[in-house]
mmCIF file with all atom_site columns, C-alpha atoms in Angstrom:
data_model
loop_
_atom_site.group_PDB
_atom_site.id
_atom_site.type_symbol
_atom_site.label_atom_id
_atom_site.label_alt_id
_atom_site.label_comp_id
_atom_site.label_asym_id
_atom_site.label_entity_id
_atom_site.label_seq_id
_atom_site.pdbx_PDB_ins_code
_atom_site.Cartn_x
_atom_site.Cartn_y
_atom_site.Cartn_z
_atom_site.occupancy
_atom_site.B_iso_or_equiv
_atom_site.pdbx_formal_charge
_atom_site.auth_seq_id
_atom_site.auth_comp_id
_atom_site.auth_asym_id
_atom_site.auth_atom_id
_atom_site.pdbx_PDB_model_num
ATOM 1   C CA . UNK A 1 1   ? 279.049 147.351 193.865 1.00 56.00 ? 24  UNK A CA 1
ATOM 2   C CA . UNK A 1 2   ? 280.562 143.529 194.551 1.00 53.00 ? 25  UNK A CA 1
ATOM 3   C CA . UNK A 1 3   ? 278.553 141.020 193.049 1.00 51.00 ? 26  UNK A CA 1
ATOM 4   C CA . UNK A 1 4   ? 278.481 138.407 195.483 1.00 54.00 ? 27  UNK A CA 1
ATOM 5   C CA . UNK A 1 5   ? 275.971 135.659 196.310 1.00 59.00 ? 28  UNK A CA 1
ATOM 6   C CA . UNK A 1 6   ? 273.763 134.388 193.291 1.00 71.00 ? 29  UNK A CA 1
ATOM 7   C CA . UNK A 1 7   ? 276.099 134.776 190.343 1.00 76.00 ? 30  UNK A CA 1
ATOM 8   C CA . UNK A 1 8   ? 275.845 138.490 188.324 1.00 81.00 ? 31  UNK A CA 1
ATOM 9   C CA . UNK A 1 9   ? 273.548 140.164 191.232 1.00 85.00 ? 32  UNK A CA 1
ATOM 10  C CA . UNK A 1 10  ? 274.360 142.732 193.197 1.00 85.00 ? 33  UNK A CA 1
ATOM 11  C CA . UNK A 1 11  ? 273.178 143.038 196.940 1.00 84.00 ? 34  UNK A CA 1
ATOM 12  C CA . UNK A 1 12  ? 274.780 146.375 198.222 1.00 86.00 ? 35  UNK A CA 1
ATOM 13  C CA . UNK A 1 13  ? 272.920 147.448 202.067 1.00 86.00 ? 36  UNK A CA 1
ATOM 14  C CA . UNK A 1 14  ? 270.463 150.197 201.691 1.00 88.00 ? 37  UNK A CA 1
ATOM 15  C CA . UNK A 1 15  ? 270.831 150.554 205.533 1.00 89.00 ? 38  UNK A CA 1
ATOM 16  C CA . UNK A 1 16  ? 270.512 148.489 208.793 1.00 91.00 ? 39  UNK A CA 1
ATOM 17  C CA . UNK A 1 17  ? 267.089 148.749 211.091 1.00 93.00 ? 40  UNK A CA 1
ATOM 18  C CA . UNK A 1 18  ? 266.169 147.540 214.506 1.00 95.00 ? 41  UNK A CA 1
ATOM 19  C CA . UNK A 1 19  ? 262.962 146.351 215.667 1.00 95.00 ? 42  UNK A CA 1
ATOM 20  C CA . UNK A 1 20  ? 261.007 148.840 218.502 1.00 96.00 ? 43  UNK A CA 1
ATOM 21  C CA . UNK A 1 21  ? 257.917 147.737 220.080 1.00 97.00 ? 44  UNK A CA 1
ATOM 22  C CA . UNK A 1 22  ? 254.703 150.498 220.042 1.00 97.00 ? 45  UNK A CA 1
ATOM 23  C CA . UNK A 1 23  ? 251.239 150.247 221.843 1.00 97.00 ? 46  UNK A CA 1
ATOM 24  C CA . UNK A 1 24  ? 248.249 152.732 221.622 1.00 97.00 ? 47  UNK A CA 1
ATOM 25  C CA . UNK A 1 25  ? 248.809 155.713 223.586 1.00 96.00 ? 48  UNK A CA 1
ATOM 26  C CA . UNK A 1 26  ? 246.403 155.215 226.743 1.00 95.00 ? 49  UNK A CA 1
ATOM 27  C CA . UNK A 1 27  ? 247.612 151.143 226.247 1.00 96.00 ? 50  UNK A CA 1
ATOM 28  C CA . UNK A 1 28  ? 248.869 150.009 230.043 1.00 95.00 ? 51  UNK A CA 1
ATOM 29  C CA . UNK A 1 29  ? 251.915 149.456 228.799 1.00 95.00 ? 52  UNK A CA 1
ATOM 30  C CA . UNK A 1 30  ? 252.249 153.364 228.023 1.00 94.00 ? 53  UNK A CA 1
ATOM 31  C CA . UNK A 1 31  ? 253.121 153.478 231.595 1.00 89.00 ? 54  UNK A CA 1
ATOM 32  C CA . UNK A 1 32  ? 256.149 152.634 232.598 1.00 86.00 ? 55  UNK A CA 1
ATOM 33  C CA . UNK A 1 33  ? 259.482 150.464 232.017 1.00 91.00 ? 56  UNK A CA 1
ATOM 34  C CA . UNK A 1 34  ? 258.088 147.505 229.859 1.00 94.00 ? 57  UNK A CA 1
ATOM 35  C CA . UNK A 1 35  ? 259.212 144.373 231.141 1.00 96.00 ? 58  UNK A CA 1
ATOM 36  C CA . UNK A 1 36  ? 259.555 140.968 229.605 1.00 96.00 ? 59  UNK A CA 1
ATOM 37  C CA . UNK A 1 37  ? 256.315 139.332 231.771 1.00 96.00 ? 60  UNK A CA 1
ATOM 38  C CA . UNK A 1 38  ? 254.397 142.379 231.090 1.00 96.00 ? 61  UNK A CA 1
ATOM 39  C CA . UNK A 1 39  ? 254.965 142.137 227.303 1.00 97.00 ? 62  UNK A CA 1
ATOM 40  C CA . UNK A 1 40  ? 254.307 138.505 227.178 1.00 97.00 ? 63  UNK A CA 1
ATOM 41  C CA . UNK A 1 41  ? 250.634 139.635 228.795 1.00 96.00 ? 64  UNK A CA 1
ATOM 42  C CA . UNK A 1 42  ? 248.845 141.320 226.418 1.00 96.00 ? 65  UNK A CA 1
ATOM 43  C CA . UNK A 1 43  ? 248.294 139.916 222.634 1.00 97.00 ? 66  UNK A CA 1
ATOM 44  C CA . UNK A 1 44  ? 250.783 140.691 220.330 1.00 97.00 ? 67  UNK A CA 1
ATOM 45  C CA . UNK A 1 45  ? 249.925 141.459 216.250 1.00 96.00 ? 68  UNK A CA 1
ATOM 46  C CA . UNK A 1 46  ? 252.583 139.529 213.926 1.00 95.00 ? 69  UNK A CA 1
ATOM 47  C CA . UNK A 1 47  ? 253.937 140.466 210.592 1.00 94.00 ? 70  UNK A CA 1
ATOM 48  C CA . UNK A 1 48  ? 254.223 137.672 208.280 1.00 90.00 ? 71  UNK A CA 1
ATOM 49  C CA . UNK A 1 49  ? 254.736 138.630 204.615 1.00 83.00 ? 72  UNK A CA 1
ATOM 50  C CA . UNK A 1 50  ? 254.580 134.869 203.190 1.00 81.00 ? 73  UNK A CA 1
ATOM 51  C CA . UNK A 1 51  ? 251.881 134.175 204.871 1.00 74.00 ? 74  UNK A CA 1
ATOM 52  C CA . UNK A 1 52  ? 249.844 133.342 208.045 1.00 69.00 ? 75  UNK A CA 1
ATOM 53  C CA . UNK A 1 53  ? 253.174 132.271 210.322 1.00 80.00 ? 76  UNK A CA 1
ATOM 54  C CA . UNK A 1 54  ? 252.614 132.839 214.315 1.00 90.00 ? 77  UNK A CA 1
ATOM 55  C CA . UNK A 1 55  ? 256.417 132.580 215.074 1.00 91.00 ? 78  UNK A CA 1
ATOM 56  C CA . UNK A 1 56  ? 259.008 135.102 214.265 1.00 91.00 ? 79  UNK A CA 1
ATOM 57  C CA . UNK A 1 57  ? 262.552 136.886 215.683 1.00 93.00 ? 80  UNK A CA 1
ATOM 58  C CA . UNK A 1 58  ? 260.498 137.712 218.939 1.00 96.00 ? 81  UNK A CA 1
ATOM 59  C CA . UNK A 1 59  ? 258.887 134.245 219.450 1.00 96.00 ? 82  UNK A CA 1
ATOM 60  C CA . UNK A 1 60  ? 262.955 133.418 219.356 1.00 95.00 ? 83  UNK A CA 1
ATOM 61  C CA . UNK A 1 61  ? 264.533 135.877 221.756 1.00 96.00 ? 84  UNK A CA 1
ATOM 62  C CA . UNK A 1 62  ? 261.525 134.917 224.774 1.00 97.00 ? 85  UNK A CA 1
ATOM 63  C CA . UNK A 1 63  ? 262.288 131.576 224.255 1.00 96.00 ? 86  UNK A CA 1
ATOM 64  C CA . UNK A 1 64  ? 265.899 131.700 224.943 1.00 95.00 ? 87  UNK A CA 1
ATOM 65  C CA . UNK A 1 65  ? 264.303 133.636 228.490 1.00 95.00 ? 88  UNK A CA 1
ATOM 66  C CA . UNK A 1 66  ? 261.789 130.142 228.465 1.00 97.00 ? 89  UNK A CA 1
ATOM 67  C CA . UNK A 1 67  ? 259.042 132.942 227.816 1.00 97.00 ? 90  UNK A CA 1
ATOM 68  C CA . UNK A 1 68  ? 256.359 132.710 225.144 1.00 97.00 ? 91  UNK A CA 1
ATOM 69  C CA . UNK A 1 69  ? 253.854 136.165 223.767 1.00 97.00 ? 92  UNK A CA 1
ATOM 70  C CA . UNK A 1 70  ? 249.893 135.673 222.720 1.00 95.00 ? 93  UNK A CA 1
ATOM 71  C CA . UNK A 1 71  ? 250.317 136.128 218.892 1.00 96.00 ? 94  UNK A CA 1
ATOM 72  C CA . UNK A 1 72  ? 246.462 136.966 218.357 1.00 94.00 ? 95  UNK A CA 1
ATOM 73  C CA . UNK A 1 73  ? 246.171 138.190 214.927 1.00 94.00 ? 96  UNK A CA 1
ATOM 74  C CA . UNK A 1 74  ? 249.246 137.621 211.899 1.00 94.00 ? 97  UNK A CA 1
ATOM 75  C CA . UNK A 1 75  ? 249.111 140.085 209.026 1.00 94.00 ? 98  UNK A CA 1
ATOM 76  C CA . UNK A 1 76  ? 250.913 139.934 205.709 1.00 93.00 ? 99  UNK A CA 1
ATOM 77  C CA . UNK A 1 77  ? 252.237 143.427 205.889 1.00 92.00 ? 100 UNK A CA 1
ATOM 78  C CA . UNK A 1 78  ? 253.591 146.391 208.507 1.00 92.00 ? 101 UNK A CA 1
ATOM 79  C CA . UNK A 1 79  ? 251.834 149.516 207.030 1.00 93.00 ? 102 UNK A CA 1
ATOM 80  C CA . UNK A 1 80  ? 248.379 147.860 208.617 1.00 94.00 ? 103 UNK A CA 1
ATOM 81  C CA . UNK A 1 81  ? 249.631 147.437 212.018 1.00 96.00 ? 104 UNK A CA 1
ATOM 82  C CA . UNK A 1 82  ? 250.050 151.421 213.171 1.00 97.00 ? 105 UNK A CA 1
ATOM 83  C CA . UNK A 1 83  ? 246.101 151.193 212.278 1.00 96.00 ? 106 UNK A CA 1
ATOM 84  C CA . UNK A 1 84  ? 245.517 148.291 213.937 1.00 96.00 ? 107 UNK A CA 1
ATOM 85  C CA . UNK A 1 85  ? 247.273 149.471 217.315 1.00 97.00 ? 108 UNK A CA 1
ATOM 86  C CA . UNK A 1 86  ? 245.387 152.215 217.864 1.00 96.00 ? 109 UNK A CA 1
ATOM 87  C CA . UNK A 1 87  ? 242.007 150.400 218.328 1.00 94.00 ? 110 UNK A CA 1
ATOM 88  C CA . UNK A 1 88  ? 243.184 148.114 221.027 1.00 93.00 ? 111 UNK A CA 1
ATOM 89  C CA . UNK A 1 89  ? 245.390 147.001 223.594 1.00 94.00 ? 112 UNK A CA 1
ATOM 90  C CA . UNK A 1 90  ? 247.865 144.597 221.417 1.00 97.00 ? 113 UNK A CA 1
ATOM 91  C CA . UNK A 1 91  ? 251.690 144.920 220.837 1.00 98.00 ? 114 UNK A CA 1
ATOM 92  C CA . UNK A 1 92  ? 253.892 144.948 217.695 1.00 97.00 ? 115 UNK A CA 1
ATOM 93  C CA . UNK A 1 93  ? 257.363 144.932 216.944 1.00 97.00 ? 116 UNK A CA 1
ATOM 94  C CA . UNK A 1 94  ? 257.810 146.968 214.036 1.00 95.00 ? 117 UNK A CA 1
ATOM 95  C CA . UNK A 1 95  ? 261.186 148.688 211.920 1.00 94.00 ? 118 UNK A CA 1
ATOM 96  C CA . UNK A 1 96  ? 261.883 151.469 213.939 1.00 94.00 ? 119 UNK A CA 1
ATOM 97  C CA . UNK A 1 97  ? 261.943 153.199 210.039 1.00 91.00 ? 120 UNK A CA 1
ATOM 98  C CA . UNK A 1 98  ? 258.112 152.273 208.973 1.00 89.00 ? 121 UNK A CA 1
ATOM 99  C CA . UNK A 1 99  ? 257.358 154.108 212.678 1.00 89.00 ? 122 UNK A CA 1
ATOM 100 C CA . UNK A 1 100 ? 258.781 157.237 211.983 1.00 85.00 ? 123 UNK A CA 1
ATOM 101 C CA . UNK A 1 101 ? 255.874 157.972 209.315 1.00 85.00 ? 124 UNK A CA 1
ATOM 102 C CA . UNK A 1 102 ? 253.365 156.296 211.513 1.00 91.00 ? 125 UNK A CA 1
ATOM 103 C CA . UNK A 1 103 ? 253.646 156.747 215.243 1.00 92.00 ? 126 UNK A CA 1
ATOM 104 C CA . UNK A 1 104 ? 250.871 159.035 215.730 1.00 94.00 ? 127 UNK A CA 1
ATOM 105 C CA . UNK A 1 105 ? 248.948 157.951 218.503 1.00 95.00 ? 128 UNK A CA 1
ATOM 106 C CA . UNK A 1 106 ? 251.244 155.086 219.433 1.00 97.00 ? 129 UNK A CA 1
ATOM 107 C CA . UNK A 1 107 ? 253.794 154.774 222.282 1.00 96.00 ? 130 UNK A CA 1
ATOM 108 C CA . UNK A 1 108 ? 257.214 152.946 220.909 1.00 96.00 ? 131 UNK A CA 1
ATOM 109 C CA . UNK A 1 109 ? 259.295 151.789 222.945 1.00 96.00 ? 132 UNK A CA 1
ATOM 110 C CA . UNK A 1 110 ? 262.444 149.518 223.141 1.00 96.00 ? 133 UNK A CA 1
ATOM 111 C CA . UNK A 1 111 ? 261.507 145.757 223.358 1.00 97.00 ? 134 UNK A CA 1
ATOM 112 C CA . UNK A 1 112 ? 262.349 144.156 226.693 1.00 97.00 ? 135 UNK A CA 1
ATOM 113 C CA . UNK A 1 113 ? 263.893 141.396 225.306 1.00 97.00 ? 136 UNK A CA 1
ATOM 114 C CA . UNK A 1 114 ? 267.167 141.568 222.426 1.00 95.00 ? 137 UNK A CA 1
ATOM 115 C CA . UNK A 1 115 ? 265.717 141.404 218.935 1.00 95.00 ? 138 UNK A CA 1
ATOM 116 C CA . UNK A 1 116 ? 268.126 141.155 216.526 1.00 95.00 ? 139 UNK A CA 1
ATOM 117 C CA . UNK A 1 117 ? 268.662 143.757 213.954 1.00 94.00 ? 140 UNK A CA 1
ATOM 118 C CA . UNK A 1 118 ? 268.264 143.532 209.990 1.00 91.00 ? 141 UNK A CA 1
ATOM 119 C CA . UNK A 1 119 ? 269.362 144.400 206.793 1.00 89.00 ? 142 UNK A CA 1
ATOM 120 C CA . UNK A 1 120 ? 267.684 145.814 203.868 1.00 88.00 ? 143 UNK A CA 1
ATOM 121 C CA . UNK A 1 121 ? 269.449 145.516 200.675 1.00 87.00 ? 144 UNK A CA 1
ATOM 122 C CA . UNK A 1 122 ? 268.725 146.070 196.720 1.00 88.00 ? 145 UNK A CA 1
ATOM 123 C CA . UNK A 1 123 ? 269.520 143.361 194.461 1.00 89.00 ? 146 UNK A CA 1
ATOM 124 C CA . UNK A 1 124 ? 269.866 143.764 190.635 1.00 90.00 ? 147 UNK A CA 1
ATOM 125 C CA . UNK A 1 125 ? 271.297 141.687 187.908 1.00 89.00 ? 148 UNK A CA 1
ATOM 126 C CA . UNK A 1 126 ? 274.665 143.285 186.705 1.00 88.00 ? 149 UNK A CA 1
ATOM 127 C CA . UNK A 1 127 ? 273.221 143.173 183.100 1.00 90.00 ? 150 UNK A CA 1
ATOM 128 C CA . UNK A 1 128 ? 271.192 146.753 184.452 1.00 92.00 ? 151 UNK A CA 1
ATOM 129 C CA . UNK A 1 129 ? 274.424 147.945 185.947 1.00 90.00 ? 152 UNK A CA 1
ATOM 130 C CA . UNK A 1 130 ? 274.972 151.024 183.752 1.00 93.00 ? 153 UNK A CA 1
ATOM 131 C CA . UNK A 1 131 ? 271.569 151.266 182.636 1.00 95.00 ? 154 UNK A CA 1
ATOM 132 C CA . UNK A 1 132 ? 270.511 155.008 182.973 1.00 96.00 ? 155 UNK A CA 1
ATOM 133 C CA . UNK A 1 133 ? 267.406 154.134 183.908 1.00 96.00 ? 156 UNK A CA 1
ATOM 134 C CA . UNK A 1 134 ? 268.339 151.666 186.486 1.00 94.00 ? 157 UNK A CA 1
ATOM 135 C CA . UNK A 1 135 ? 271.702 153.896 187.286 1.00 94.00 ? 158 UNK A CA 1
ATOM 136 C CA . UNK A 1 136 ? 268.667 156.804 188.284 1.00 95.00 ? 159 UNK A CA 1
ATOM 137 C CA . UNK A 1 137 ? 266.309 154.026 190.619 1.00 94.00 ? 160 UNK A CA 1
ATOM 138 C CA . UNK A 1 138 ? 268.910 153.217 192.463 1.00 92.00 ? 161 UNK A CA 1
ATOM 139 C CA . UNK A 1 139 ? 270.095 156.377 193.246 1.00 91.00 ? 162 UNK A CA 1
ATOM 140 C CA . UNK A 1 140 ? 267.050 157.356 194.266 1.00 92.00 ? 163 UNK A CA 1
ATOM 141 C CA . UNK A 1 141 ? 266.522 154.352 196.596 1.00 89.00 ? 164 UNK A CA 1
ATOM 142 C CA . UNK A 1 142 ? 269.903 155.229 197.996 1.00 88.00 ? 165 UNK A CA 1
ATOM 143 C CA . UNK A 1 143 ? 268.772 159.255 199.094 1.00 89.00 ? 166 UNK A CA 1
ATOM 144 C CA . UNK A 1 144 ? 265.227 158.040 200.334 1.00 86.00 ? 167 UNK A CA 1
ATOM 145 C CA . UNK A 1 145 ? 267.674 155.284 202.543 1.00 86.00 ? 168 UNK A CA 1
ATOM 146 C CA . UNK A 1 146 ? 269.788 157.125 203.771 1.00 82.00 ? 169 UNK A CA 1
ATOM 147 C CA . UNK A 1 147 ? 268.965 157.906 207.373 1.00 71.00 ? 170 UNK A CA 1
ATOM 148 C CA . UNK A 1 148 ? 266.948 160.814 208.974 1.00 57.00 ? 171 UNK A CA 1
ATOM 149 C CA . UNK A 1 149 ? 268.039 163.328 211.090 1.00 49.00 ? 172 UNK A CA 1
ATOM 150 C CA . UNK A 1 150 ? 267.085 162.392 214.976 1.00 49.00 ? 173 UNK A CA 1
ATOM 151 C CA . UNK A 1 151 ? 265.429 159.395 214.023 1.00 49.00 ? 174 UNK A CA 1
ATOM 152 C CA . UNK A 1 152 ? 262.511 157.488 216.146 1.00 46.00 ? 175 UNK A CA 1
ATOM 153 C CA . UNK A 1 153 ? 262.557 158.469 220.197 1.00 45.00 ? 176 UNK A CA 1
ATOM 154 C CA . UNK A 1 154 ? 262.050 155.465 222.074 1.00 43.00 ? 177 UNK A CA 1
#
C-alpha cells in the first residue's frame, strides 16, 4: 500500500458502496416507481454516527431539486434501522452492503434522487505493516470486502 494522507498511515479502499432506499414490505411506497415528492412524504429515519444530526447526503441532493424529507427519528448506527423499518411506514437510505444481510421484510429500492456514492477504507500506521498479526487482519478484512456474487436487487 501508498501511504498517503496523515504521514506513515495507510488508507488502501476496501471497496466502494452506494446508498439504496428500503421501506417495509406492505409500506405505500412498495408500490410502484418511487418518485422524489412521494419520498419527501413519508418520515424518513437518519443515520448519524456522531451524534443526533438531522441533515445528511440526502438532505443535500433534494435540496439541489429545492425539495426537503421529514427526518423523524436520527439514530447513531445502521444495523437498528432494518428493525426499525419494519414496524412502520418511514424511509431510510442505507449501504446497499449492510442490506444484503438485512432486507428481510423490506422493499429496497433505488433513491429517486442522486446520492452520491462512498468509500470505505482501512487505515493503519506503517509501523504494523509487516506485523503477522496485522499482515492476517487485514487480509481478512480484504476477503470479507470483497464483493458478493449478484449483490442487492433493487
Amino acid at each position: 500500500p501508498q501511504f498517503v494522507g496523515a504521514p506513515g498511515l495507510a488508507s488502501p479502499q476496501l471497496y466502494g458502496e452506494r446508498y439504496v432506499a428500503a421501506v417495509r414490505k406492505g409500506h405505500p411506497l412498495a408500490k410502484s416507481k418511487v418518485t422524489a415528492a412521494a419520498f419527501c412524504r413519508f418520515d424518513h429515519i437518519l443515520v448519524s454516527p456522531t451524534g443526533g444530526g438531522f441533515h445528511g447526503p440526502v438532505d443535500d441532493a433534494l435540496a439541489r431539486l429545492k425539495m426537503k424529507r421529514r427526518v423523524a427519528l436520527s439514530v447513531p448506527s445502521f444495523l437498528v434501522v432494518p428493525d426499525l423499518l419494519r414496524t412502520c411506514n418511514w424511509i431510510a437510505v442505507l449501504p446497499e452492503r449492510l442490506l444484503r444481510a438485512h432486507a428481510q421484510g423490506l422493499h429496497v429500492f433505488d433513491p429517486p434522487v442522486a446520492v452520491p456514492a462512498f468509500d470505505v477504507i482501512a487505515v493503519w500506521h506503517k509501523r504494523f505493516q509487516d506485523e503477522p498479526a496485522h499482515r492476517w487482519l487485514r487480509g481478512l478484512l480484504a476477503e470479507v470486502a470483497r464483493p458478493a456474487r449478484g449483490g442487492l436487487r433493487v
